[in-house]
PDB file of C-alpha atoms in Angstrom:
ATOM      1  CA  THR S   1       1.263 -32.400  34.635  1.00  0.00           C
ATOM      2  CA  PRO S   2       4.794 -33.429  33.481  1.00  0.00           C
ATOM      3  CA  SER S   3       5.200 -37.027  32.175  1.00  0.00           C
ATOM      4  CA  LYS S   4       8.978 -36.574  31.515  1.00  0.00           C
ATOM      5  CA  ASP S   5      11.624 -34.401  32.859  1.00  0.00           C
ATOM      6  CA  GLY S   6      11.327 -30.753  31.919  1.00  0.00           C
ATOM      7  CA  TYR S   7       7.806 -31.175  30.510  1.00  0.00           C
ATOM      8  CA  ALA S   8       9.106 -32.810  27.274  1.00  0.00           C
ATOM      9  CA  GLU S   9       6.025 -34.901  27.620  1.00  0.00           C
ATOM     10  CA  TYR S  10       3.008 -33.533  29.485  1.00  0.00           C
ATOM     11  CA  GLY S  11      -0.778 -33.866  30.185  1.00  0.00           C
ATOM     12  CA  VAL S  12      -3.417 -31.253  30.428  1.00  0.00           C
ATOM     13  CA  TYR S  13      -6.484 -32.414  32.458  1.00  0.00           C
ATOM     14  CA  PRO S  14      -8.741 -29.487  33.293  1.00  0.00           C
ATOM     15  CA  LYS S  15     -10.625 -29.656  36.624  1.00  0.00           C
ATOM     16  CA  THR S  16     -13.615 -27.556  35.828  1.00  0.00           C
ATOM     17  CA  VAL S  17     -15.440 -27.963  39.168  1.00  0.00           C
ATOM     18  CA  ASP S  18     -17.646 -25.048  39.515  1.00  0.00           C
ATOM     19  CA  LEU S  19     -15.459 -22.531  37.587  1.00  0.00           C
ATOM     20  CA  SER S  20     -16.399 -20.917  34.249  1.00  0.00           C
ATOM     21  CA  TRP S  21     -12.794 -20.286  33.152  1.00  0.00           C
ATOM     22  CA  ALA S  22      -9.106 -20.604  34.149  1.00  0.00           C
ATOM     23  CA  GLN S  23      -5.725 -19.985  32.722  1.00  0.00           C
ATOM     24  CA  GLY S  24      -2.200 -20.564  33.636  1.00  0.00           C
ATOM     25  CA  ALA S  25       1.394 -21.142  32.397  1.00  0.00           C
ATOM     26  CA  VAL S  26       4.345 -23.329  33.454  1.00  0.00           C
ATOM     27  CA  PRO S  27       7.890 -22.354  32.490  1.00  0.00           C
ATOM     28  CA  THR S  28       9.873 -25.164  30.825  1.00  0.00           C
ATOM     29  CA  PRO S  29      13.501 -25.219  29.479  1.00  0.00           C
ATOM     30  CA  ALA S  30      12.070 -24.780  25.917  1.00  0.00           C
ATOM     31  CA  GLY S  31       9.465 -22.085  26.788  1.00  0.00           C
ATOM     32  CA  SER S  32       6.178 -21.869  28.579  1.00  0.00           C
ATOM     33  CA  ILE S  33       3.265 -24.219  28.219  1.00  0.00           C
ATOM     34  CA  GLU S  34       0.145 -22.074  28.438  1.00  0.00           C
ATOM     35  CA  VAL S  35      -3.326 -23.321  29.088  1.00  0.00           C
ATOM     36  CA  ARG S  36      -6.619 -21.535  29.216  1.00  0.00           C
ATOM     37  CA  TRP S  37     -10.209 -22.748  29.142  1.00  0.00           C
ATOM     38  CA  ALA S  38     -13.677 -21.368  29.352  1.00  0.00           C
ATOM     39  CA  ARG S  39     -17.285 -22.782  29.417  1.00  0.00           C
ATOM     40  CA  THR S  40     -20.573 -20.980  29.123  1.00  0.00           C
ATOM     41  CA  ASP S  41     -23.659 -20.998  31.458  1.00  0.00           C
ATOM     42  CA  GLY S  42     -25.527 -24.247  31.348  1.00  0.00           C
ATOM     43  CA  ASP S  43     -22.440 -25.977  29.788  1.00  0.00           C
ATOM     44  CA  ALA S  44     -23.566 -24.924  26.321  1.00  0.00           C
ATOM     45  CA  SER S  45     -20.045 -24.665  25.163  1.00  0.00           C
ATOM     46  CA  PHE S  46     -16.426 -25.318  26.166  1.00  0.00           C
ATOM     47  CA  ALA S  47     -13.097 -24.173  24.592  1.00  0.00           C
ATOM     48  CA  LEU S  48      -9.618 -25.127  25.713  1.00  0.00           C
ATOM     49  CA  THR S  49      -6.475 -23.743  24.280  1.00  0.00           C
ATOM     50  CA  VAL S  50      -2.940 -25.181  24.899  1.00  0.00           C
ATOM     51  CA  ILE S  51       0.279 -23.543  23.553  1.00  0.00           C
ATOM     52  CA  ALA S  52       3.469 -25.503  24.044  1.00  0.00           C
ATOM     53  CA  PRO S  53       6.944 -25.618  22.485  1.00  0.00           C
ATOM     54  CA  GLU S  54       6.645 -27.605  19.211  1.00  0.00           C
ATOM     55  CA  ARG S  55       9.117 -30.276  20.292  1.00  0.00           C
ATOM     56  CA  TYR S  56       7.071 -31.146  23.364  1.00  0.00           C
ATOM     57  CA  VAL S  57       4.333 -33.797  23.268  1.00  0.00           C
ATOM     58  CA  GLY S  58       1.049 -33.436  25.176  1.00  0.00           C
ATOM     59  CA  ASP S  59      -1.950 -35.505  26.005  1.00  0.00           C
ATOM     60  CA  ILE S  60      -4.882 -32.982  26.051  1.00  0.00           C
ATOM     61  CA  ALA S  61      -8.026 -34.073  27.964  1.00  0.00           C
ATOM     62  CA  VAL S  62     -11.274 -32.191  27.043  1.00  0.00           C
ATOM     63  CA  PRO S  63     -14.004 -32.582  29.641  1.00  0.00           C
ATOM     64  CA  THR S  64     -17.377 -33.771  28.241  1.00  0.00           C
ATOM     65  CA  LEU S  65     -19.229 -32.337  31.267  1.00  0.00           C
ATOM     66  CA  GLY S  66     -21.736 -35.235  31.317  1.00  0.00           C
ATOM     67  CA  ALA S  67     -22.684 -35.590  27.622  1.00  0.00           C
ATOM     68  CA  ASP S  68     -21.645 -37.115  24.359  1.00  0.00           C
ATOM     69  CA  ARG S  69     -19.833 -34.325  22.447  1.00  0.00           C
ATOM     70  CA  THR S  70     -18.535 -33.568  18.933  1.00  0.00           C
ATOM     71  CA  ILE S  71     -15.202 -31.926  19.509  1.00  0.00           C
ATOM     72  CA  ALA S  72     -13.278 -29.792  17.025  1.00  0.00           C
ATOM     73  CA  VAL S  73      -9.568 -29.213  17.100  1.00  0.00           C
ATOM     74  CA  ASP S  74      -8.616 -25.856  15.407  1.00  0.00           C
ATOM     75  CA  GLY S  75     -12.088 -25.848  13.751  1.00  0.00           C
ATOM     76  CA  LYS S  76     -11.687 -29.464  12.291  1.00  0.00           C
ATOM     77  CA  ILE S  77     -13.997 -32.191  13.717  1.00  0.00           C
ATOM     78  CA  ALA S  78     -11.722 -34.536  15.732  1.00  0.00           C
ATOM     79  CA  TRP S  79     -14.179 -36.509  17.784  1.00  0.00           C
ATOM     80  CA  ARG S  80     -17.746 -37.623  16.874  1.00  0.00           C
ATOM     81  CA  LYS S  81     -20.110 -40.287  17.900  1.00  0.00           C
ATOM     82  CA  GLY S  82     -17.661 -41.863  20.390  1.00  0.00           C
ATOM     83  CA  ALA S  83     -14.560 -42.129  18.078  1.00  0.00           C
ATOM     84  CA  ALA S  84     -11.689 -40.104  16.828  1.00  0.00           C
ATOM     85  CA  VAL S  85     -12.061 -38.993  13.166  1.00  0.00           C
ATOM     86  CA  ASN S  86     -10.139 -37.079  10.480  1.00  0.00           C
ATOM     87  CA  GLY S  87      -6.740 -38.582  11.600  1.00  0.00           C
ATOM     88  CA  PHE S  88      -6.762 -37.578  15.178  1.00  0.00           C
ATOM     89  CA  ALA S  89      -5.593 -39.898  17.967  1.00  0.00           C
ATOM     90  CA  ALA S  90      -8.088 -39.685  20.912  1.00  0.00           C
ATOM     91  CA  GLU S  91      -9.723 -41.990  23.337  1.00  0.00           C
ATOM     92  CA  ARG S  92     -12.347 -41.760  26.038  1.00  0.00           C
ATOM     93  CA  SER S  93     -11.075 -41.822  29.570  1.00  0.00           C
ATOM     94  CA  GLY S  94     -13.768 -41.266  32.202  1.00  0.00           C
ATOM     95  CA  ALA S  95     -15.260 -37.973  31.764  1.00  0.00           C
ATOM     96  CA  TYR S  96     -12.810 -36.711  29.228  1.00  0.00           C
ATOM     97  CA  ILE S  97     -11.757 -37.291  25.660  1.00  0.00           C
ATOM     98  CA  VAL S  98      -7.978 -37.422  25.643  1.00  0.00           C
ATOM     99  CA  PHE S  99      -6.186 -36.238  22.470  1.00  0.00           C
ATOM    100  CA  LYS S 100      -2.808 -38.050  22.305  1.00  0.00           C
ATOM    101  CA  GLY S 101       0.584 -36.834  21.015  1.00  0.00           C
ATOM    102  CA  MET S 102      -0.379 -33.214  20.355  1.00  0.00           C
ATOM    103  CA  ARG S 103       2.463 -30.718  19.519  1.00  0.00           C
ATOM    104  CA  GLY S 104       2.483 -26.886  19.429  1.00  0.00           C
ATOM    105  CA  GLY S 105      -0.699 -24.881  19.911  1.00  0.00           C
ATOM    106  CA  HIS S 106      -4.244 -25.984  19.506  1.00  0.00           C
ATOM    107  CA  THR S 107      -7.801 -25.039  20.410  1.00  0.00           C
ATOM    108  CA  PHE S 108     -10.246 -27.776  21.409  1.00  0.00           C
ATOM    109  CA  ALA S 109     -13.930 -26.918  21.416  1.00  0.00           C
ATOM    110  CA  TRP S 110     -17.496 -28.121  21.548  1.00  0.00           C
ATOM    111  CA  ALA S 111     -20.918 -26.547  21.698  1.00  0.00           C
ATOM    112  CA  THR S 112     -24.407 -27.860  22.085  1.00  0.00           C
ATOM    113  CA  ARG S 113     -25.531 -25.858  19.085  1.00  0.00           C
TER     114      ARG S 113
END
């Protein structure tokens, strides 16, 4: 979702409903914003990758799918026990943890194991 003209600021809020994966891209003046996500059976894991032009700023929402989660960004723990850690800016918003001010490409992931 664009927050400013030309997607200079944008938000990614996956609506997982009953899907196990989705992917797509939106063209922008500076290049495409690409999004893909997948979850495993029984909601044992979830991974979301967002690739965007470096000069664009995104708020990326990671669905918790009904449980408290430890979330990693590019393999580094970024959310644990209800709070952002390791210098990440994030907040809970309903059924999502929203990472604020993200630039470039990142993978957000959690797993029950």
